[in-house]
mmCIF file of C-alpha atoms in Angstrom:
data_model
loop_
_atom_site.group_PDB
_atom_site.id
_atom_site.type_symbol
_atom_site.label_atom_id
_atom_site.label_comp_id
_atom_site.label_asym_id
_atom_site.label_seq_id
_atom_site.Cartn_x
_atom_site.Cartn_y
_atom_site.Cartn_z
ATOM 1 C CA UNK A 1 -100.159 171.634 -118.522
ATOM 2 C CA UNK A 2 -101.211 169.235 -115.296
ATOM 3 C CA UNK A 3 -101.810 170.858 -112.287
ATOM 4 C CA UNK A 4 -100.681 169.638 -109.105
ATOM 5 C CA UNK A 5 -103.700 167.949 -106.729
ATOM 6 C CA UNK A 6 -102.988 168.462 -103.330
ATOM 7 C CA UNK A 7 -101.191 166.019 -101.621
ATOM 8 C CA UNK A 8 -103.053 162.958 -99.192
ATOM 9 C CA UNK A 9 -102.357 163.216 -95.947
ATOM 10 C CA UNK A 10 -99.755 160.774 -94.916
ATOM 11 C CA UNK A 11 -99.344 162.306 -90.906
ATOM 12 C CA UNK A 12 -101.590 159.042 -89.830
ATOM 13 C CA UNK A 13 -99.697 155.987 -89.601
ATOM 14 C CA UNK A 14 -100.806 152.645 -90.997
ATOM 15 C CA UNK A 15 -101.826 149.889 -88.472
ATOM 16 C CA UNK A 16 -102.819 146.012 -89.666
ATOM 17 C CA UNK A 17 -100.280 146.138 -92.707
ATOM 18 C CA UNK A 18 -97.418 143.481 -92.578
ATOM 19 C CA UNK A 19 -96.129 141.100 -95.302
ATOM 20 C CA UNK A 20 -95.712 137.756 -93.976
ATOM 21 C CA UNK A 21 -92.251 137.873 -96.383
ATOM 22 C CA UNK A 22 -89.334 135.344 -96.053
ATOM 23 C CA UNK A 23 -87.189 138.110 -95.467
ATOM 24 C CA UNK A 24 -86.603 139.771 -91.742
ATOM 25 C CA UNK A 25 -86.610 142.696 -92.814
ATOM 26 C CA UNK A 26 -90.430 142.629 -93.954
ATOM 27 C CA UNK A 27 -89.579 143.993 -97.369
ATOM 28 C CA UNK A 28 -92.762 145.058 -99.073
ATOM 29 C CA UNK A 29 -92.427 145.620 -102.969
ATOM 30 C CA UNK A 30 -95.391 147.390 -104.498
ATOM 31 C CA UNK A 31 -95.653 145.750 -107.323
ATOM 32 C CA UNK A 32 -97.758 143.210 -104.851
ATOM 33 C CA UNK A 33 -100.793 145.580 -105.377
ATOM 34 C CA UNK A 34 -100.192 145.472 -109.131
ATOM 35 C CA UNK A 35 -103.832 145.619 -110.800
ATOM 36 C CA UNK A 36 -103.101 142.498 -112.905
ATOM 37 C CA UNK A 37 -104.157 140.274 -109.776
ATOM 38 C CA UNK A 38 -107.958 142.180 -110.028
ATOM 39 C CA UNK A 39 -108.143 142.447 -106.272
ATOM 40 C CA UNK A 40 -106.179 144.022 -103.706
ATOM 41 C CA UNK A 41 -107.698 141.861 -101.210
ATOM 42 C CA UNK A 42 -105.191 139.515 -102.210
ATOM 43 C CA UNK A 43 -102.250 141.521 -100.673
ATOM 44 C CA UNK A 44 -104.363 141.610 -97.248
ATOM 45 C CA UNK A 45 -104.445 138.336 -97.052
ATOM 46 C CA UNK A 46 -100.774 138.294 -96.646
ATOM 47 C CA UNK A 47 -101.194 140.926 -93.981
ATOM 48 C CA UNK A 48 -101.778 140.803 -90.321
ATOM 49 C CA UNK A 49 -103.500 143.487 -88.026
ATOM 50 C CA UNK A 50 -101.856 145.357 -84.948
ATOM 51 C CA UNK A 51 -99.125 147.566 -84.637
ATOM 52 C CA UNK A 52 -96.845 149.669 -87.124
ATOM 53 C CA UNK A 53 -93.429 148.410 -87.393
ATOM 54 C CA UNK A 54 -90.448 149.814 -85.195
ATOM 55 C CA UNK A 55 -87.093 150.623 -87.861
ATOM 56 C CA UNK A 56 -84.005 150.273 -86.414
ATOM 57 C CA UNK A 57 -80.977 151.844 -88.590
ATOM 58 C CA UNK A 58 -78.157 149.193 -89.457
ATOM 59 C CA UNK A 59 -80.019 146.495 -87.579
ATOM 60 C CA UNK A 60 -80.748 144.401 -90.589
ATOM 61 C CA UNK A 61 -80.511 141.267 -88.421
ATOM 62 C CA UNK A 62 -83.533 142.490 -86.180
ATOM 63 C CA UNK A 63 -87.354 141.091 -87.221
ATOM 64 C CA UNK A 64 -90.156 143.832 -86.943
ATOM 65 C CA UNK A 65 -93.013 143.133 -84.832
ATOM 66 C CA UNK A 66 -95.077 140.109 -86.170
ATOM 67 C CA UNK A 67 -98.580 140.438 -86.676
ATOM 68 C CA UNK A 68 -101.473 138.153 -86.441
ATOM 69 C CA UNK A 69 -103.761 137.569 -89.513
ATOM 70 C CA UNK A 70 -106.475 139.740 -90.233
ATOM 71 C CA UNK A 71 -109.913 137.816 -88.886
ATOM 72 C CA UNK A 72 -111.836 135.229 -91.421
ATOM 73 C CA UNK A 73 -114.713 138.049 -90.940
ATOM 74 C CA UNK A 74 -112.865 140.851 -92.524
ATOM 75 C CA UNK A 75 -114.605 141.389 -95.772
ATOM 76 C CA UNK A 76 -113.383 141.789 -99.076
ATOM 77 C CA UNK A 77 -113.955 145.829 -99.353
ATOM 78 C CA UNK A 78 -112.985 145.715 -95.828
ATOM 79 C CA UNK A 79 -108.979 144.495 -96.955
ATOM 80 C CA UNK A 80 -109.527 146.875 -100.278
ATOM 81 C CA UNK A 81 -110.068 149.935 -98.342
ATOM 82 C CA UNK A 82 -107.294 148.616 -95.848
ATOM 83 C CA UNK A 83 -104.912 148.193 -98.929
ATOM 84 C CA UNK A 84 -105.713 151.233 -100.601
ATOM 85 C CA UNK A 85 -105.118 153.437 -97.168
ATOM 86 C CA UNK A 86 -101.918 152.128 -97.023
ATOM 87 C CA UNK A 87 -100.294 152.669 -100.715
ATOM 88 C CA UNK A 88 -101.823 155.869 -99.776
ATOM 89 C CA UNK A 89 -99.962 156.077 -97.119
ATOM 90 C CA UNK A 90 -96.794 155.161 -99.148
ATOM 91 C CA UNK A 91 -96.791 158.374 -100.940
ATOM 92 C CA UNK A 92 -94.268 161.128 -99.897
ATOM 93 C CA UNK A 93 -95.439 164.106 -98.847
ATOM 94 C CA UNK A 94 -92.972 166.325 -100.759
ATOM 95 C CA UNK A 95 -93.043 164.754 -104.202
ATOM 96 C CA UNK A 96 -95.710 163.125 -104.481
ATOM 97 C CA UNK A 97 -93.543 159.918 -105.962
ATOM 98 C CA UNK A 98 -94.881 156.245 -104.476
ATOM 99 C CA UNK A 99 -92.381 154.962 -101.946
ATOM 100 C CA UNK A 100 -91.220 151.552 -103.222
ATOM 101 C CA UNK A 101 -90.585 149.701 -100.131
ATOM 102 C CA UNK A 102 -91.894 149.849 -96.663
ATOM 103 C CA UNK A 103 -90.370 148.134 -93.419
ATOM 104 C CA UNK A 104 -86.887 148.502 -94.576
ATOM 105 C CA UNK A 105 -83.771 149.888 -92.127
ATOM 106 C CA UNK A 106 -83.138 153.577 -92.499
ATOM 107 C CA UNK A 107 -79.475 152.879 -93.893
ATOM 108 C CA UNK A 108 -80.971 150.599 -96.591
ATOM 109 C CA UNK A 109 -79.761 151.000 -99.930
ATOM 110 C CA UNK A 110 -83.727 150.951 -101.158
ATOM 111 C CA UNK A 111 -85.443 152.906 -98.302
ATOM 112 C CA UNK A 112 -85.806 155.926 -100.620
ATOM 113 C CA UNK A 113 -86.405 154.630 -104.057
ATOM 114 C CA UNK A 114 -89.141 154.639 -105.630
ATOM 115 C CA UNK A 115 -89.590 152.921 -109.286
ATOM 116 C CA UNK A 116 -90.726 154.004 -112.361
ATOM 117 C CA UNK A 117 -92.400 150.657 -112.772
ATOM 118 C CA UNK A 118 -94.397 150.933 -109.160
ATOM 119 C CA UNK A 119 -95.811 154.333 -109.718
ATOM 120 C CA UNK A 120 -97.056 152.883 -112.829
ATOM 121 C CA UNK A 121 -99.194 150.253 -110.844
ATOM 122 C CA UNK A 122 -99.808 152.265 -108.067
ATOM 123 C CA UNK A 123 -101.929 154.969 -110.367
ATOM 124 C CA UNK A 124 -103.345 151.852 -112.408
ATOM 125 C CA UNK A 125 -104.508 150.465 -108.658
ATOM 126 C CA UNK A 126 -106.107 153.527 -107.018
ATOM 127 C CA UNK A 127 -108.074 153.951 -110.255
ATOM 128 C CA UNK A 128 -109.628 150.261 -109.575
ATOM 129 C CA UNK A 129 -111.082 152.589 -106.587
ATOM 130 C CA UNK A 130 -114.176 154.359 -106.351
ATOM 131 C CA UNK A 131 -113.331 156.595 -103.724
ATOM 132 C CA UNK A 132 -112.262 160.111 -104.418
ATOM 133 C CA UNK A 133 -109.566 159.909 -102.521
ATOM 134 C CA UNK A 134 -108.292 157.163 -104.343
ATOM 135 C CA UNK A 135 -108.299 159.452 -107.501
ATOM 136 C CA UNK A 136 -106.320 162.364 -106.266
ATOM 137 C CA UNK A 137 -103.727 159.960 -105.056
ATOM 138 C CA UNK A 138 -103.623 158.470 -108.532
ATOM 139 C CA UNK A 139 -102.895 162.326 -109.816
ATOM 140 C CA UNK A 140 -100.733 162.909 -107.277
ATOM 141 C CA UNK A 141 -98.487 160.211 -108.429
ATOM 142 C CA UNK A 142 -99.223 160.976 -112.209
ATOM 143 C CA UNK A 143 -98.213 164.810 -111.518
ATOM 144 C CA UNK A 144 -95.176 163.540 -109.751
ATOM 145 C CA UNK A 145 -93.892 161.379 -112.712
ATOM 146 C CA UNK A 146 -94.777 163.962 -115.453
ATOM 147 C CA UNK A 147 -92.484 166.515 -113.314
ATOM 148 C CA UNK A 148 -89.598 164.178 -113.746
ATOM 149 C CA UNK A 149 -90.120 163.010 -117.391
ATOM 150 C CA UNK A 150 -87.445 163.817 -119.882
ATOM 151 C CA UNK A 151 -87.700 166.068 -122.739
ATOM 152 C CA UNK A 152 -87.533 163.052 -125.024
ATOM 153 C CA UNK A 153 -90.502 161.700 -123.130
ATOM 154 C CA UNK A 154 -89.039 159.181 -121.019
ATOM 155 C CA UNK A 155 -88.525 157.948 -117.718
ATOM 156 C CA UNK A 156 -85.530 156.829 -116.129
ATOM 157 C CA UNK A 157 -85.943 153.010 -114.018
ATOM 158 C CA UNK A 158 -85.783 154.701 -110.600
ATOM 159 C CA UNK A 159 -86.285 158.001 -108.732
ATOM 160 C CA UNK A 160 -85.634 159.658 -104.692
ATOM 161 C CA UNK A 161 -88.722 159.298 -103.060
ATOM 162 C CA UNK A 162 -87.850 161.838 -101.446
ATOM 163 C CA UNK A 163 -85.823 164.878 -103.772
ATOM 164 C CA UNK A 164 -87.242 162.954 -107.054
ATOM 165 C CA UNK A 165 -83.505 163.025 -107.861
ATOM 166 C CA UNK A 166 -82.516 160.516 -110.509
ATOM 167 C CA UNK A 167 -81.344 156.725 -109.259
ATOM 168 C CA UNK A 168 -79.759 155.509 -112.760
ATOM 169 C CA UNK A 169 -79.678 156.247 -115.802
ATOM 170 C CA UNK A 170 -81.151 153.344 -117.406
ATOM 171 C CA UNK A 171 -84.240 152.990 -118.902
ATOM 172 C CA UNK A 172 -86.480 150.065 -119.772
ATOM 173 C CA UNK A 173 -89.301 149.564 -122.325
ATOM 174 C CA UNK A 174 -91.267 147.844 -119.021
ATOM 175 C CA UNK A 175 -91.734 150.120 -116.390
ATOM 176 C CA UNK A 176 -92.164 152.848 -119.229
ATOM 177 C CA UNK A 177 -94.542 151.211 -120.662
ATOM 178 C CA UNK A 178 -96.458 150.247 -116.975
ATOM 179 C CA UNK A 179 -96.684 154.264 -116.725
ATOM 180 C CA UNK A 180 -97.528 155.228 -120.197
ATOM 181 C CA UNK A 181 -100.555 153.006 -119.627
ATOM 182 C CA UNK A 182 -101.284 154.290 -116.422
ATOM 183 C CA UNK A 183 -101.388 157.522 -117.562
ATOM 184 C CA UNK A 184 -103.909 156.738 -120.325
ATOM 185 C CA UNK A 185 -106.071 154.999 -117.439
ATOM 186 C CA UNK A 186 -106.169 158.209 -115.577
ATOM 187 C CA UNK A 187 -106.681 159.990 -118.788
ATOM 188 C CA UNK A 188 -110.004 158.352 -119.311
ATOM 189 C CA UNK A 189 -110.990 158.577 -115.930
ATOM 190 C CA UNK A 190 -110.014 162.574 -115.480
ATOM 191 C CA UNK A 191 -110.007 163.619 -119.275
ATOM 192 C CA UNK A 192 -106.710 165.597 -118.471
ATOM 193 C CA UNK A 193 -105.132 165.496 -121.545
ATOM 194 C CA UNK A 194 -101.843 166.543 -120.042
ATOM 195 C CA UNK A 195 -101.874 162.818 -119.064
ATOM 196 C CA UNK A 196 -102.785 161.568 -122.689
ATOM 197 C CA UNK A 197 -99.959 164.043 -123.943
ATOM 198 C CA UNK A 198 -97.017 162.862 -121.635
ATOM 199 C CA UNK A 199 -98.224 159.265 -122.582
ATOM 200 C CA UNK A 200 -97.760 159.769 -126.230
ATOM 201 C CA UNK A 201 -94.309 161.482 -125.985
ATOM 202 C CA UNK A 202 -93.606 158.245 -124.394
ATOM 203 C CA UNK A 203 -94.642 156.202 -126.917
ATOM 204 C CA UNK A 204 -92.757 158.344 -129.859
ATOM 205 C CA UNK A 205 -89.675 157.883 -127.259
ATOM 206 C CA UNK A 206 -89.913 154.055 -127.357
ATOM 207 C CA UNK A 207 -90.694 154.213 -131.124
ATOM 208 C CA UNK A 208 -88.097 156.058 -132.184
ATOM 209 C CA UNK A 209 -85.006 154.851 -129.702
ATOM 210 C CA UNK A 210 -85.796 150.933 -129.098
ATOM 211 C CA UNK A 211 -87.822 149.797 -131.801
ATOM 212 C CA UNK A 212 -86.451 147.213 -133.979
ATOM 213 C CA UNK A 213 -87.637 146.254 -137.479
ATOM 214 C CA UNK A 214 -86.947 143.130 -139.442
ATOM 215 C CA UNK A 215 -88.410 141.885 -142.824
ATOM 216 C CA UNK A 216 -91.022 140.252 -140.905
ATOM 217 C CA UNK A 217 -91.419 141.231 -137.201
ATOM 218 C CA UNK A 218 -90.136 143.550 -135.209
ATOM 219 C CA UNK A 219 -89.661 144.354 -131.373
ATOM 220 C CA UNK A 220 -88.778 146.417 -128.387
ATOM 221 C CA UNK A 221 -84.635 146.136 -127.102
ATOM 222 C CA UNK A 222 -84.208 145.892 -123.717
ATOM 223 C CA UNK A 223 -82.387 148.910 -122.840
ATOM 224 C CA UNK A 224 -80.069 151.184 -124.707
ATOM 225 C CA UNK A 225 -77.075 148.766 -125.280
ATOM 226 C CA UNK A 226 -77.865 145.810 -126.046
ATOM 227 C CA UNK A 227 -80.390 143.600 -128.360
ATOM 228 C CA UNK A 228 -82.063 141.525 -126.270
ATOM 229 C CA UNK A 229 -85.933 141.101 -126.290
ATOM 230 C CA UNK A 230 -87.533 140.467 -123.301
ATOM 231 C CA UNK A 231 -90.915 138.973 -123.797
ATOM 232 C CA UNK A 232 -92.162 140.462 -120.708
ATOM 233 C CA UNK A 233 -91.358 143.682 -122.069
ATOM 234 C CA UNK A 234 -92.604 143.595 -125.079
ATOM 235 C CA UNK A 235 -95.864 142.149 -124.098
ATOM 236 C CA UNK A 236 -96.213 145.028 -121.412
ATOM 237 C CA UNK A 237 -95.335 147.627 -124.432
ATOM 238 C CA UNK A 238 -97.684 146.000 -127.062
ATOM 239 C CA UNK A 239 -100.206 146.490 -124.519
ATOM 240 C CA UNK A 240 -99.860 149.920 -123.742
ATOM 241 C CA UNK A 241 -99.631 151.064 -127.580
ATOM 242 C CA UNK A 242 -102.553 149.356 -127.699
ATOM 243 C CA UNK A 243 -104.388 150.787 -125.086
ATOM 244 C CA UNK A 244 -103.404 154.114 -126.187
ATOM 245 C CA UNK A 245 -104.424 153.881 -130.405
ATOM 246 C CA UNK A 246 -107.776 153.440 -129.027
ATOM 247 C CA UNK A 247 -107.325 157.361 -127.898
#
């Protein structure tokens, strides 16, 4: 069974992290650190340095501090390490889930949540890291989603950041597949097989409750009403079945 790493320290605040968004409210969706863009130094450059952020519940109208661009003379690994500190940073402390969002107004409908789908590319992105750090965040957050996986191996779209309480009931082949991967990724990094294990149980899951056969091709269903294929979805599962035959 997977044994829980001890949690990163998240009692230092994070200073020179802002998306430049459209949005006042300086909504930051993780999914910008996704591992398909092969750098986090791309999310930096959307950053500026100086200050963290004051939150002001139900004052939605209200911009947060703006910050200046980070300097031409930051370096590459100097933005990664920046990057990496702060999805670190985006971790709660209690259950070790990745905190979706950051900037948002306390009463905000999404302050808390944190997505099946962004844990997924959180673990995938700290394992781009060589830092050990990096890699007990990554089990962190892979201890923290095995904890809330259900018996028939899958993963509902949303948790609490905070309680890991269930937000939904839906799931979607998508961000199932994102962490099934993941977990394979750390897998072959750690060679925890409790990570291998809770990926296969997802795979059976998808198998054996979306998984649609015709005479000549088959595919993934969107969720559990309905028939529609999403080719986003079913390029992200193809991918992870994949990934995981190979082990």
């Amino acid at each position: 069974s997977a044994t829980a790493p001890s949690m990163p320290s998240t009692s230092s605040p994070i200073t020179g992290l802002e998306l430049i968004s459209k949005d006042r409210r300086r909504l930051l969706k993780l999914f910008a650190v996704a591992p398909f863009m092969g750098s986090l130094a791309a999310l930096l450059n959307a950053c500026g340095g100086g200050g963290t952020p004051e939150k002001k519940r139900g004052d939605l109208g209200a911009p947060f501090p703006q910050n200046p661009p980070l300097a031409d003379s930051v370096t590459i690994e100097q933005r990664r390490t920046l990057a990496f500190k702060f999805l670190r940073n985006q971790i709660d402390s209690t259950t070790g889930l990745i905190k979706s969002y950051w900037g948002l107004p306390f009463d905000d409908y999404s302050y808390d949540v944190s997505w099946t789908f962004n844990n997924g590319q959180a673990i995938a992105a700290f394992l781009l890291s060589s830092n050990a750090q990096d890699l007990q965040a990554a089990q962190t957050v892979a201890y923290a989603m095995l904890s809330v996986q259900e018996a028939d191996g899958s993963w509902v779209e949303g948790y609490n950041a905070n309680t890991s309480g269930d937000m939904g009931t839906a799931k979607n082949i998508g961000p199932i597949s994102t962490i099934g991967r993941a977990l394979v990724e750390l897998y072959v990094r750690t060679g925890d097989v409790s990570y291998l294990t809770a990926a296969q149980r997802a795979a059976d899951w998808m198998i054996a409750s979306r998984w649609r056969a015709g005479t000549t091709k088959g595919y993934f269903r969107f969720n559990d009403t309905d028939s529609t294929v999403s080719t986003e979805e079913n390029s992200r599962a193809a991918t992870f079945l994949l990934y995981l035959y190979k082990y």
